[in-house]
Tab-separated table of C-alpha atoms and ligand atoms in Angstrom:
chain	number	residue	atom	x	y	z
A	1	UNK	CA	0.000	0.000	0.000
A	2	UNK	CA	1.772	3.040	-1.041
A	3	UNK	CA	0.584	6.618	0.832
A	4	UNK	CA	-0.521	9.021	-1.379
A	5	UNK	CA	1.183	12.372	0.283
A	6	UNK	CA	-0.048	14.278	-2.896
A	7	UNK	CA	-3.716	13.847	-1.640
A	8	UNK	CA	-3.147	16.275	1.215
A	9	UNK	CA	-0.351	18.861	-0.046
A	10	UNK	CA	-0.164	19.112	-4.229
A	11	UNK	CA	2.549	21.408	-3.667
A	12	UNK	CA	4.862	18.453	-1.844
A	13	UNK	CA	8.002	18.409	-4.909
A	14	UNK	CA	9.983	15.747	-2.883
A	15	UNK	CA	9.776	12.463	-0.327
A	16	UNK	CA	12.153	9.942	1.254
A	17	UNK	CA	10.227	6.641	0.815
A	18	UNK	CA	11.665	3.100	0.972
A	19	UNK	CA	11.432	0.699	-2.265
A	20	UNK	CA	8.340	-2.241	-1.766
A	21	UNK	CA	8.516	-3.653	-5.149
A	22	UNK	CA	9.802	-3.967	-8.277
A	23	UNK	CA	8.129	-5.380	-11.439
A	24	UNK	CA	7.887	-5.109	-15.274
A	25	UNK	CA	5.048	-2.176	-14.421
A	26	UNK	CA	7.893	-0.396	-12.488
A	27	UNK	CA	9.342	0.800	-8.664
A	28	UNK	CA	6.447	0.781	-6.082
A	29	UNK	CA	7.105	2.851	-3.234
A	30	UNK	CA	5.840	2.842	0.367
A	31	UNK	CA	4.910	6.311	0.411
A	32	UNK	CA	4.998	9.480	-2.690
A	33	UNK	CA	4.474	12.285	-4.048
A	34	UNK	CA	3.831	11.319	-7.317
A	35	UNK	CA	0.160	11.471	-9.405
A	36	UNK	CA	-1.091	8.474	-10.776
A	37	UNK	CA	-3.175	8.492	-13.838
A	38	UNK	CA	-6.285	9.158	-13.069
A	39	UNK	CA	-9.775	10.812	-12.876
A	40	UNK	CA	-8.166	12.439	-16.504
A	41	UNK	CA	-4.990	13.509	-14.562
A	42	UNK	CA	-1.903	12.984	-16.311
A	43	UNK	CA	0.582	10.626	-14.426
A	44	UNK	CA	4.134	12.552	-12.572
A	45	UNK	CA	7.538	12.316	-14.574
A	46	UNK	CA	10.666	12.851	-12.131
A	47	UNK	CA	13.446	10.958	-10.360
A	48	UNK	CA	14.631	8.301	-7.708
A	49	UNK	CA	17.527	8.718	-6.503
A	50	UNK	CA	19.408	6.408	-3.698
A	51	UNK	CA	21.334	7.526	-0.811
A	52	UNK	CA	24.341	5.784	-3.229
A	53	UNK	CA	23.535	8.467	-5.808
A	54	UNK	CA	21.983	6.330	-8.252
A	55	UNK	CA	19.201	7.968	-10.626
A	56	UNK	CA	16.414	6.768	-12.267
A	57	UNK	CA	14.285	8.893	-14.979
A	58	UNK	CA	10.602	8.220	-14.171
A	59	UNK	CA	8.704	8.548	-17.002
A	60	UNK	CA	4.950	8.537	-15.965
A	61	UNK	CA	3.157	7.314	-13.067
A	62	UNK	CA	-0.013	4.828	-12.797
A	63	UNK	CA	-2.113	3.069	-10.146
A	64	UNK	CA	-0.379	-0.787	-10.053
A	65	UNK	CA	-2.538	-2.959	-12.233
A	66	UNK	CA	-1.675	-6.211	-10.110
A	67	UNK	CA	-1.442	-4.590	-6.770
A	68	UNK	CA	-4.374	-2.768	-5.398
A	69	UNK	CA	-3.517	0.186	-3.693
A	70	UNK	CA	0.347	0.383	-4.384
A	71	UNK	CA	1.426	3.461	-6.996
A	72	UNK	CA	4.060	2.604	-9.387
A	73	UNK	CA	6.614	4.775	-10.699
A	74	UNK	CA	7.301	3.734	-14.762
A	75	UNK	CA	10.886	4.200	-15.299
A	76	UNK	CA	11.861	5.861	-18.839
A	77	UNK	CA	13.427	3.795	-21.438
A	78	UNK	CA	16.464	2.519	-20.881
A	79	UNK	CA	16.642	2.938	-16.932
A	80	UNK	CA	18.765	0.886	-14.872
A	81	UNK	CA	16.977	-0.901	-12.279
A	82	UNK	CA	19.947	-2.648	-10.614
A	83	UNK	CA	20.408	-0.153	-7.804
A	84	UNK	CA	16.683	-0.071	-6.592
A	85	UNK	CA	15.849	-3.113	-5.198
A	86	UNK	CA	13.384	-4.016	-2.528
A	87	UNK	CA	14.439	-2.396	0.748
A	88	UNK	CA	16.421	0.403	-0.929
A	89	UNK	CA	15.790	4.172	0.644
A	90	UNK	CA	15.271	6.486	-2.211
A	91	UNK	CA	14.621	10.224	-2.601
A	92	UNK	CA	11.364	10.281	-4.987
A	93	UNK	CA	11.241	13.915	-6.447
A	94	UNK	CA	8.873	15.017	-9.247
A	95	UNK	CA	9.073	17.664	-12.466
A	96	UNK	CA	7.294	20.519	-10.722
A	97	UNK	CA	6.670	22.393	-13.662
A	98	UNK	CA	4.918	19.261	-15.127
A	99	UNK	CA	2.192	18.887	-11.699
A	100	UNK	CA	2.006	23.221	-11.834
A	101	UNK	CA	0.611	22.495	-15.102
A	102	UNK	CA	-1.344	19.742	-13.953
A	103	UNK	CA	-2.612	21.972	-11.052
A	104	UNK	CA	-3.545	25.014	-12.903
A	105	UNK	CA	-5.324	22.972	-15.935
A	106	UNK	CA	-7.538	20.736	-13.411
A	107	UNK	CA	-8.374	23.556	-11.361
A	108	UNK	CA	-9.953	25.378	-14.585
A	109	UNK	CA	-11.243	22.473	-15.445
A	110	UNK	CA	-13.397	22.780	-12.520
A	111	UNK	CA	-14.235	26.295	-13.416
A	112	UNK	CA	-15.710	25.152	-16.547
A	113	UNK	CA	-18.117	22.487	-14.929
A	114	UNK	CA	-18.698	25.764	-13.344
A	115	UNK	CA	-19.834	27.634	-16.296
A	116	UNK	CA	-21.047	25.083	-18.211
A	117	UNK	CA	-23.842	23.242	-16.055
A	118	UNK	CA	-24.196	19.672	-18.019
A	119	UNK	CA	-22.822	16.586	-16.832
A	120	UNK	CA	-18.937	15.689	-18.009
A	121	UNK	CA	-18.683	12.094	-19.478
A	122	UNK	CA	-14.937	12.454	-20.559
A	123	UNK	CA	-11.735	14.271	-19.202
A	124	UNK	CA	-7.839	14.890	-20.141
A	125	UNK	CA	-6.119	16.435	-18.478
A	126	UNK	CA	-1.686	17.454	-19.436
A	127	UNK	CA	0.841	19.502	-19.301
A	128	UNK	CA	0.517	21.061	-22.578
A	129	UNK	CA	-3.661	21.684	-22.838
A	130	UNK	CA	-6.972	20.075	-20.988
A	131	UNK	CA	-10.266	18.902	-22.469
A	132	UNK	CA	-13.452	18.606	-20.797
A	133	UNK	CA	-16.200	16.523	-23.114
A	134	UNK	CA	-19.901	17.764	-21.701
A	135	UNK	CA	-23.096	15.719	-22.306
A	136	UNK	CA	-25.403	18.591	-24.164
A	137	UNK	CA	-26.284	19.967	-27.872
A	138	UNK	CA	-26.564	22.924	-27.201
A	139	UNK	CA	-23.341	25.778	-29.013
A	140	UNK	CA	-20.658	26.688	-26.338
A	141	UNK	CA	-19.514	30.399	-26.477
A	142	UNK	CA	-15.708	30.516	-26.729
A	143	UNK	CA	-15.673	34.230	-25.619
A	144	UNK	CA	-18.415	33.784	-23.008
A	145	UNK	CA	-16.661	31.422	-21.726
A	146	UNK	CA	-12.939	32.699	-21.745
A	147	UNK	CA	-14.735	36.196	-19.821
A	148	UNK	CA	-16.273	33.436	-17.280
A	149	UNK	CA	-12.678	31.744	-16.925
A	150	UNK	CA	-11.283	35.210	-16.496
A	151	UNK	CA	-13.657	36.394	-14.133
A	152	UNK	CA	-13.596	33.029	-11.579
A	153	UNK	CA	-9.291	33.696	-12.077
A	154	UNK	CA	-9.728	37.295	-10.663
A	155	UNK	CA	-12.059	36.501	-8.404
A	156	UNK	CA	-9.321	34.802	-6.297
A	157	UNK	CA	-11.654	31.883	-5.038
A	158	UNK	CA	-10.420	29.801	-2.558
A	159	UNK	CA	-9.735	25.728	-3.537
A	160	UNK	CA	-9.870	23.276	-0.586
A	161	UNK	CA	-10.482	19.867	-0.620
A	162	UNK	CA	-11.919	17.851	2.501
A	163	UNK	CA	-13.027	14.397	3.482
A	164	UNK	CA	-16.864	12.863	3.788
A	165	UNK	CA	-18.429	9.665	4.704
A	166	UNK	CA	-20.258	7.758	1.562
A	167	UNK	CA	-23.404	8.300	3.474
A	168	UNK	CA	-22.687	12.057	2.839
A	169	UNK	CA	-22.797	11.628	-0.872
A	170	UNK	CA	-25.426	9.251	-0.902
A	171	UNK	CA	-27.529	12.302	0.247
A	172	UNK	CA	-26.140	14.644	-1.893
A	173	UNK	CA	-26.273	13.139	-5.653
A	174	UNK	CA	-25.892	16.466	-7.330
A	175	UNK	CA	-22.050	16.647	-6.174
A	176	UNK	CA	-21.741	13.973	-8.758
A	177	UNK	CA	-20.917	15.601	-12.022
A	178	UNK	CA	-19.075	13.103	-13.725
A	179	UNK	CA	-20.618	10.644	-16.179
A	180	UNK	CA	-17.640	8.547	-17.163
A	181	UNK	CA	-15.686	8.667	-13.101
A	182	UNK	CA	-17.262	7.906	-10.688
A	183	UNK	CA	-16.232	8.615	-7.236
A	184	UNK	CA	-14.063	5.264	-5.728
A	185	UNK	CA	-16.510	3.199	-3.379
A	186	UNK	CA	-15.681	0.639	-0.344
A	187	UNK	CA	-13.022	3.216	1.190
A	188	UNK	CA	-15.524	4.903	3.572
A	189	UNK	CA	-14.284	7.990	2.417
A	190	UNK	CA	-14.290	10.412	-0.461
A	191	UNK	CA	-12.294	13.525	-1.354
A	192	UNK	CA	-14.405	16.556	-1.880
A	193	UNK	CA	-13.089	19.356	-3.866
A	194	UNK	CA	-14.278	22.532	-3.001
A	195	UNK	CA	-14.160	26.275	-4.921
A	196	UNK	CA	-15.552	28.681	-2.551
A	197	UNK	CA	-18.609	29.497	-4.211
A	198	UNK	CA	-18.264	28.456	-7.864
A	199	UNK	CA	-17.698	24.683	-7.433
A	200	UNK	CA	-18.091	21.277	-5.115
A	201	UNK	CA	-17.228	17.991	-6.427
A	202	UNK	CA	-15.435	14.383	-5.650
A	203	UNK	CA	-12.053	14.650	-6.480
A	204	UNK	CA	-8.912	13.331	-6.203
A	205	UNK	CA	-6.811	14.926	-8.554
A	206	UNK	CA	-4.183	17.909	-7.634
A	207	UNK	CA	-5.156	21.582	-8.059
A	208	UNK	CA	-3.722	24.836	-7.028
A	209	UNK	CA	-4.611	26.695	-3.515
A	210	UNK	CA	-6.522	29.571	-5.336
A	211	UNK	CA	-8.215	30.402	-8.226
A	212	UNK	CA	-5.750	33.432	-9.298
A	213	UNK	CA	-3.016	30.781	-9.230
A	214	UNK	CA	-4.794	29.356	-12.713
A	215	UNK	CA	-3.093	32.273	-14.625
A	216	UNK	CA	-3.697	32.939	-18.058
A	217	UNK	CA	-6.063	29.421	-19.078
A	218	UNK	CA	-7.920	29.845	-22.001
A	219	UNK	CA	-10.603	28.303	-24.312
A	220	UNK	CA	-8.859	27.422	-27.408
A	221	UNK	CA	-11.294	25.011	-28.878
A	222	UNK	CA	-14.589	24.157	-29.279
A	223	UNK	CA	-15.564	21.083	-30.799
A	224	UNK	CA	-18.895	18.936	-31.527
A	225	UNK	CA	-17.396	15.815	-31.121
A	226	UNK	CA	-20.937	14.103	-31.415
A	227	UNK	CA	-24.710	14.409	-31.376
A	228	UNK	CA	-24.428	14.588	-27.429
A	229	UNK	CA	-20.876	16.254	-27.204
A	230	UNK	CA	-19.249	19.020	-26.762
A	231	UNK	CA	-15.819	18.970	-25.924
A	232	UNK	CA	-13.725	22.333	-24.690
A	233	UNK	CA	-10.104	22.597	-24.984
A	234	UNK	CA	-8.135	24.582	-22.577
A	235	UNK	CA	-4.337	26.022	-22.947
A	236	UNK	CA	-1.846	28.173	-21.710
A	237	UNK	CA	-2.012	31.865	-22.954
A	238	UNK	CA	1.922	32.266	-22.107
A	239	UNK	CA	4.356	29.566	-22.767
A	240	UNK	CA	4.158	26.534	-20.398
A	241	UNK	CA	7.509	25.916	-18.884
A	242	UNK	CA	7.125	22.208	-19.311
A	243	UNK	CA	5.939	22.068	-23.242
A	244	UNK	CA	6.916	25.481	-24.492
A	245	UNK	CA	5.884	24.018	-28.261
A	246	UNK	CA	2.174	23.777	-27.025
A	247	UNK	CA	1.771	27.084	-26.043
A	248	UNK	CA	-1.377	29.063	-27.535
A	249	UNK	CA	-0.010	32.755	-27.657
A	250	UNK	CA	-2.032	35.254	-26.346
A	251	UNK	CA	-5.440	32.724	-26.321
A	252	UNK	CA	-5.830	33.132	-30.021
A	253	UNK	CA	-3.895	30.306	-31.679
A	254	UNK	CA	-6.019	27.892	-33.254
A	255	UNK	CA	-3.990	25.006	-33.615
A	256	UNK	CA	-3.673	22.630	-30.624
A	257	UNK	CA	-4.831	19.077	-29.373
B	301	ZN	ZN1	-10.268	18.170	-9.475
């Protein structure tokens, strides 16, 4: 079972942890601060490093497919395993400007289920843009929307999450926005993610402390991916640190996922 420290504080870069497994999926730890894929969140890139000096790329991060509740760490190509066996003490640090990305993309993301009040039956969620797929027919305005986005950012809202019993949802179905994720069940807990007036949902993904810390997110697509579909693609109106190439300069580029 590895603890997730990134569940409690996004903004944790770097852990000591001690080595529980290896396998072919990759270097499960006892404790991290790396993301797993999920809820459309992008896995964590970074490094392990032993007390020995020994470093291993890690190239993405998922939930172990054989071992429930363990996190593994997927080493990039090439890496050399040798020096982090079972037992070993490593220093697990991830690419911050890679889960700053994350954070300020999911948080928007929120802001949209914010401004756009249909259900969401499909998320993605990188470093370089974000989409958000929404169950309606109706035409999304690009420039309503970028104002809305704009407005929630200056707004500064406050982003918390907190803790509550199943029996707490169970009485509360509309916090359930998501058509396609569902919030885990048999833990006896669920993260709630909470917007201070714009937005309250299960989540268990990272985000940033406050809205203003979103930055410059804008709409740069709108597509009608089917009958029942509408998906919105967000980017970065400056150059992301972490995939300069994707950049959308000054919200008006066109191009993009
Ligand atoms: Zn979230």
């Amino acid at each position: 079972m590895t603890e997730e420290l990134f569940r409690e504080d996004a903004t944790l870069p770097t852990c000591t942890a001690t080595v529980l497994a290896v396998d072919e999926i990759g270097v499960v730890l006892d404790r991290t601060v790396f993301y797993p894929l999920g809820g459309g969140q992008a896995g964590d890139a970074g490094t392990l490093t032993t007390e020995t000096g020994a470093v291993l790329a890690i190239a993405d991060t998922r939930k172990h497919p054989g071992r429930p509740g363990d996190i593994a760490h997927v080493p990039a190509a090439g890496g050399d395993l040798a020096a982090f066996a079972a037992g070993t003490r490593v220093t697990a640090r991830i690419d911050e400007a890679r889960r700053l990305a994350h954070r300020r993309f999911h948080t928007a993301t929120h802001l949209l289920c914010a401004l756009v009040p249909y259900p969401v039956d499909g998320c993605s969620i990188t470093a370089g843009y974000a989409r958000l797929d929404f169950h309606m027919n109706e035409a999304l305005d690009k420039a309503a929307l970028n104002a809305g986005i704009a407005r929630l950012v200056a707004e500064a809202h406050a982003v918390r999450h907190r803790w509550i019993g199943e029996a707490e949802l169970d009485a509360n179905p509309q916090l359930v926005r998501s058509m396609s994720v569902q919030p885990p069940r048999g833990l006896g807990r669920i993260r709630v993610l909470e917007i201070e007036g714009v937005d309250l949902q299960p989540c268990g993904g990272t985000h940033v402390a406050n809205t203003a810390d979103i930055g410059a997110v804008v709409v740069t697509k709108i597509e009608k991916k089917s009958a029942m579909t509408r998906r919105v693609v967000l980017g970065f109106a400056e150059p992301s640190p972490a995939h300069p190439d994707q950049a959308f300069p000054h919200g008006t580029g066109s191009a993009g996922p």
